[in-house]
Coordinates of C-alpha atoms in Angstrom, one line a residue:
M110 CA 24.9 121.6 113.8
I111 CA 27.6 119.6 111.4
A112 CA 28.8 122.9 111.2
K113 CA 29.2 123.3 114.8
D114 CA 31.5 120.6 114.9
Q115 CA 33.1 121.2 112.1
K116 CA 34.4 124.7 113.3
E117 CA 35.2 123.4 117.0
K118 CA 37.0 120.6 114.9
D119 CA 38.9 123.3 112.5
E120 CA 38.7 125.7 116.1
N121 CA 40.1 123.0 117.8
S122 CA 43.3 121.8 114.5
Q123 CA 44.6 125.2 114.2
K124 CA 45.2 125.1 118.2
Q125 CA 47.6 121.6 118.6
L126 CA 49.0 123.1 115.0
E127 CA 50.2 126.5 116.9
N128 CA 51.2 124.5 120.0
F129 CA 52.7 122.3 118.3
Q130 CA 54.7 125.6 115.7
S131 CA 55.8 126.8 119.6
S132 CA 56.6 124.5 120.5
M133 CA 59.5 123.7 117.8
E134 CA 60.4 127.2 117.3
K135 CA 60.9 127.3 121.5
R136 CA 63.1 124.0 120.5
I137 CA 64.4 125.5 117.3
S138 CA 66.0 128.6 119.6
L139 CA 67.7 126.3 121.6
W140 CA 69.4 124.4 119.2
N141 CA 70.4 127.6 117.7
L142 CA 72.2 128.4 120.7
S143 CA 73.7 125.3 120.9
I144 CA 74.9 124.8 117.9
R145 CA 77.0 128.5 117.7
Q146 CA 78.2 127.8 120.8
I147 CA 80.5 125.0 119.5
E148 CA 80.2 126.0 116.0
N149 CA 82.8 129.6 118.0
E150 CA 84.0 127.1 119.1
V151 CA 85.4 125.3 116.3
N152 CA 86.0 127.8 114.8
N153 CA 88.3 129.7 117.2
Y154 CA 91.1 125.9 117.3
L155 CA 90.6 125.6 113.9
K156 CA 92.0 129.4 113.1
D157 CA 94.6 128.2 115.6
F158 CA 95.7 124.5 114.5
Q159 CA 95.9 125.5 110.9
S160 CA 98.4 128.8 111.6
Y161 CA 100.2 126.2 114.5
I162 CA 100.4 123.1 111.2
K163 CA 101.8 125.6 108.7
D164 CA 104.9 126.8 111.5
V165 CA 105.7 123.3 112.1
K166 CA 105.9 122.9 108.3
D167 CA 107.7 125.9 108.0
A168 CA 110.0 124.8 111.9
S169 CA 110.8 121.2 109.9
L170 CA 112.2 122.6 107.1
R171 CA 114.5 124.7 108.8
L172 CA 116.3 122.6 111.4
E173 CA 116.1 120.1 107.5
E174 CA 118.5 122.9 106.0
L175 CA 120.3 123.2 109.5
T176 CA 121.1 120.1 109.8
K177 CA 122.4 120.0 105.4
M178 CA 124.5 123.9 106.2
L179 CA 126.5 121.3 109.3
K180 CA 127.2 119.0 106.6
S181 CA 128.4 121.0 104.6
G182 CA 130.3 122.8 106.8
E183 CA 129.1 126.4 106.0
I184 CA 128.4 126.9 109.9
S185 CA 130.9 125.0 112.9
E186 CA 129.2 122.1 115.5
H187 CA 129.2 124.9 117.9
I188 CA 126.8 127.5 116.1
Y189 CA 125.1 124.4 114.9
N190 CA 123.6 124.0 118.3
V191 CA 122.5 127.8 119.0
I192 CA 120.6 127.1 116.4
L193 CA 119.2 124.1 116.9
D194 CA 119.0 124.7 120.7
E195 CA 116.7 127.8 119.8
L196 CA 114.7 125.5 116.7
S197 CA 113.7 122.8 119.0
N198 CA 112.3 124.9 121.3
Y199 CA 110.0 127.0 119.3
F200 CA 109.8 123.4 117.4
S201 CA 108.0 121.7 121.8
S202 CA 106.1 124.6 122.1
L203 CA 104.7 123.9 118.4
I204 CA 104.0 120.4 118.8
E205 CA 102.6 121.5 122.2
E206 CA 99.8 123.1 120.6
I207 CA 98.6 121.1 118.1
F208 CA 98.3 118.3 120.4
R209 CA 96.6 120.4 122.6
I210 CA 93.9 122.0 119.6
R211 CA 93.8 118.2 118.7
E212 CA 92.6 117.0 122.7
N213 CA 90.0 120.4 122.5
L214 CA 89.1 119.5 118.9
E215 CA 88.8 115.7 119.0
L216 CA 86.3 116.3 122.6
L217 CA 84.1 119.2 120.5
R218 CA 83.7 116.7 117.8
A219 CA 82.4 113.1 120.2
R220 CA 80.4 116.7 121.8
A221 CA 79.1 117.3 118.2
K222 CA 78.4 113.7 117.5
I223 CA 76.7 112.9 119.8
E224 CA 74.3 115.7 119.4
W225 CA 74.6 114.7 115.4
V226 CA 73.2 111.7 116.9
K227 CA 70.2 112.7 119.7
E228 CA 68.3 115.6 116.5
K229 CA 68.2 112.2 114.6
I230 CA 66.3 109.9 117.0
G231 CA 65.1 113.3 118.0
I232 CA 63.7 113.3 113.2
E233 CA 62.6 109.9 113.5
K234 CA 60.1 109.8 116.7
L235 CA 58.5 113.8 115.6
E236 CA 58.2 111.3 112.0
K237 CA 57.3 108.5 114.4
E238 CA 54.6 109.5 115.8
S239 CA 54.1 112.7 115.9
Y240 CA 50.4 114.1 114.6
L241 CA 51.8 116.8 112.3
L242 CA 54.6 115.5 111.3
K243 CA 52.9 112.2 109.3
N244 CA 50.7 114.9 107.5
K245 CA 53.5 117.2 105.9
F246 CA 50.4 120.0 105.0
Y247 CA 50.4 121.0 108.7
M248 CA 54.5 121.7 108.7
D249 CA 56.0 124.8 106.1
D250 CA 58.7 123.9 104.0
Y251 CA 60.5 127.2 106.5
M252 CA 59.5 124.6 109.3
R253 CA 60.2 122.0 108.2
K254 CA 63.9 122.9 107.1
E255 CA 64.7 123.9 110.6
V256 CA 63.9 121.1 112.7
Y257 CA 65.7 118.8 109.7
S258 CA 68.9 121.9 110.0
P259 CA 71.1 121.3 113.7
M260 CA 71.3 117.6 111.9
Y261 CA 73.1 119.5 109.5
R262 CA 75.2 121.6 110.6
W263 CA 76.2 118.9 113.7
Q264 CA 77.1 116.8 110.6
E265 CA 79.2 120.2 109.0
I266 CA 80.9 120.7 112.8
I267 CA 82.3 117.4 112.7
N268 CA 83.6 117.0 108.7
R269 CA 85.1 120.3 108.7
I270 CA 87.2 118.2 112.6
D271 CA 88.1 115.3 110.5
N272 CA 89.8 117.4 108.0
A273 CA 91.6 120.0 110.2
L274 CA 93.3 116.3 111.4
S275 CA 94.0 114.4 108.6
S276 CA 95.5 117.6 107.0
L277 CA 98.6 116.3 107.8
T278 CA 99.8 113.5 105.2
F279 CA 100.6 110.4 107.1
E280 CA 103.9 110.9 106.3
E281 CA 104.5 113.7 107.7
E282 CA 102.8 113.7 111.1
L283 CA 105.2 110.3 111.8
S284 CA 108.2 112.9 110.9
I285 CA 106.5 115.4 112.8
I286 CA 106.2 112.4 116.0
E287 CA 109.6 111.7 115.5
R288 CA 111.4 114.5 114.9
Y289 CA 109.4 115.7 118.2
L290 CA 110.7 112.8 120.5
L291 CA 114.3 113.5 119.3
I292 CA 113.8 116.1 121.0
V293 CA 112.5 115.6 124.3
K294 CA 115.0 112.8 124.4
E295 CA 118.0 115.3 124.4
K296 CA 116.0 118.0 126.9
M297 CA 114.7 114.7 128.9
S298 CA 118.5 113.6 129.1
R299 CA 119.1 116.9 130.9
A300 CA 116.1 117.1 132.9
K301 CA 112.5 115.3 133.7
S302 CA 109.0 117.0 133.6
E303 CA 105.2 116.5 133.0
K304 CA 104.9 117.8 130.7
M305 CA 107.5 116.2 128.4
E306 CA 106.4 113.1 130.2
K307 CA 102.8 113.6 129.1
A308 CA 102.9 114.8 125.4
K309 CA 105.3 111.3 125.3
R310 CA 102.0 109.4 125.9
I311 CA 100.1 112.0 123.5
C312 CA 102.8 110.5 120.4
K313 CA 102.4 106.8 122.1
Q314 CA 98.4 107.8 121.1
R315 CA 98.4 109.3 117.8
L316 CA 101.5 105.9 116.7
D317 CA 99.0 103.8 117.6
V318 CA 96.4 104.9 115.6
L319 CA 98.2 106.0 113.4
S320 CA 100.1 102.5 112.6
E321 CA 96.3 101.2 112.4
K322 CA 95.9 103.1 109.9
W323 CA 99.1 102.1 108.3
S324 CA 98.2 98.3 108.5
S325 CA 95.6 97.9 106.2
T326 CA 97.3 100.4 104.3
R327 CA 100.4 98.3 103.9
R328 CA 98.1 95.5 103.5
S329 CA 96.8 96.8 100.6
K330 CA 100.7 98.8 99.0
I331 CA 101.6 94.5 98.9
E332 CA 98.5 93.6 97.7
Q333 CA 99.2 96.0 94.9
I334 CA 102.5 94.3 94.5
M335 CA 102.0 91.2 93.8
D336 CA 99.5 92.8 91.4
L337 CA 101.7 94.2 89.2
E338 CA 104.6 91.3 89.6
S339 CA 102.2 89.1 88.0
K340 CA 102.0 92.3 85.4
A341 CA 105.9 92.0 85.5
S342 CA 105.9 87.8 84.9
Q343 CA 103.3 87.8 82.1
L344 CA 105.5 90.3 80.3
K345 CA 109.0 88.7 81.2
D346 CA 106.5 85.4 79.5
E347 CA 105.5 87.6 76.2
I348 CA 108.8 89.0 75.7
K349 CA 110.7 85.1 75.8
E350 CA 107.2 84.8 73.1
V351 CA 108.6 87.8 71.0
E352 CA 112.2 86.4 70.9
V353 CA 111.2 83.0 70.1
R354 CA 109.0 84.0 67.6
F355 CA 111.0 86.4 65.5
A356 CA 114.3 83.6 66.5
V357 CA 111.4 80.8 63.7
G358 CA 111.2 83.6 61.1
E359 CA 107.6 84.4 62.3
F360 CA 108.6 88.6 61.3
G361 CA 111.0 90.8 60.1
R362 CA 113.4 92.8 62.4
S363 CA 110.8 95.5 62.5
I364 CA 108.1 94.2 63.5
Y365 CA 110.3 92.1 66.8
E366 CA 111.6 95.2 67.9
W367 CA 108.6 97.2 67.7
K368 CA 106.7 94.4 70.2
M369 CA 110.2 94.6 72.5
S370 CA 110.2 98.3 72.7
E371 CA 107.1 98.2 73.9
L372 CA 107.2 95.6 76.4
R373 CA 109.7 96.6 77.4
G374 CA 108.5 100.4 78.1
S375 CA 105.7 98.7 79.8
L376 CA 108.3 96.1 82.1
K377 CA 110.5 98.5 83.0
K378 CA 106.9 100.7 83.9
I379 CA 105.5 98.1 86.1
E380 CA 109.8 97.3 87.5
K381 CA 109.7 101.2 87.9
E382 CA 106.0 101.0 90.4
I383 CA 107.6 98.0 92.5
S384 CA 110.4 100.2 92.9
E385 CA 108.4 102.6 94.2
I386 CA 105.7 100.7 97.0
R387 CA 108.1 99.1 98.2
N388 CA 110.8 101.8 99.3
Y389 CA 106.9 103.4 100.4
V390 CA 106.6 101.2 102.3
N391 CA 110.7 100.4 103.7
E392 CA 110.6 103.7 105.1
I393 CA 106.4 103.7 106.4
D394 CA 107.9 100.5 108.4
L395 CA 111.2 102.2 109.6
K396 CA 109.7 105.4 110.6
I397 CA 106.6 103.5 113.3
F398 CA 110.5 101.5 114.3
K399 CA 112.0 103.8 115.5
I400 CA 109.6 105.9 117.0
S401 CA 108.6 103.0 119.0
E402 CA 112.0 102.0 120.0
L403 CA 112.0 106.0 120.3
L404 CA 109.2 106.0 122.8
K405 CA 111.5 102.0 124.7
E406 CA 113.8 104.4 125.2
G407 CA 112.2 106.8 127.2
N408 CA 110.3 103.5 129.0
I409 CA 107.1 104.3 127.4
E410 CA 106.1 101.2 126.0
Y411 CA 104.7 100.8 122.7
E412 CA 102.2 98.0 121.4
E413 CA 103.0 96.2 118.5

């Protein structure tokens, strides 16, 4: 009788295991299908996005070189305007494609994040409530790996999109937005279009994001300057002290010159670093100001 009961218990357990595994395999199949679809879209967009980023950087360099050629007198203003018009149209088309792809990638990122949260909640629920998952021996290593795999793959998709969207440095993106708005301003002086208005709205959205990031970075840079100025002040005090000690004959000229050389070298290095940080802060502030003014000219108000 006992043996019969045990046999029935084992059979029920085996049936539960098989049902669970069958259910999990179906879920894994659906997961993989959903992930593959998003991954394929992301792969295509990332490939195009990186290509356009490369092209827009090249176009920026060509526009800079064209300006240098005009200033040096190498080309006439007529030739400059002809080539500028061609490059500006090309540059605009690249930026508009980047905006379009960025929007699609941000949408895919949002979807991936939602799926990641969904998988995380699902796994936590299974770990909490499922008897089979509490008893680890019911899940072999392969099944456990497959259960957790979707969450990791969604995270990988999110990371890849984030890396691509941040492939332009802060300074590069501000410069590109400014250049693009100057081109749009010129085009809109001739004729306005809904496409240009939309592009300007996207520029404003990007400026809002970049300005928020810059606000935090700027505070950090100012704190860095203050720390460096404190060190510089300390070094100046040490220089005065060495001069006094030398004047009263506490040590000879060779030691004095060695100490002064060390202290002045350190002070010069710190003052150079302070100057570079200040110039960087002023440069970014000016870029943001110029872009905000360009947006205001086009009746798109920029809010600090």
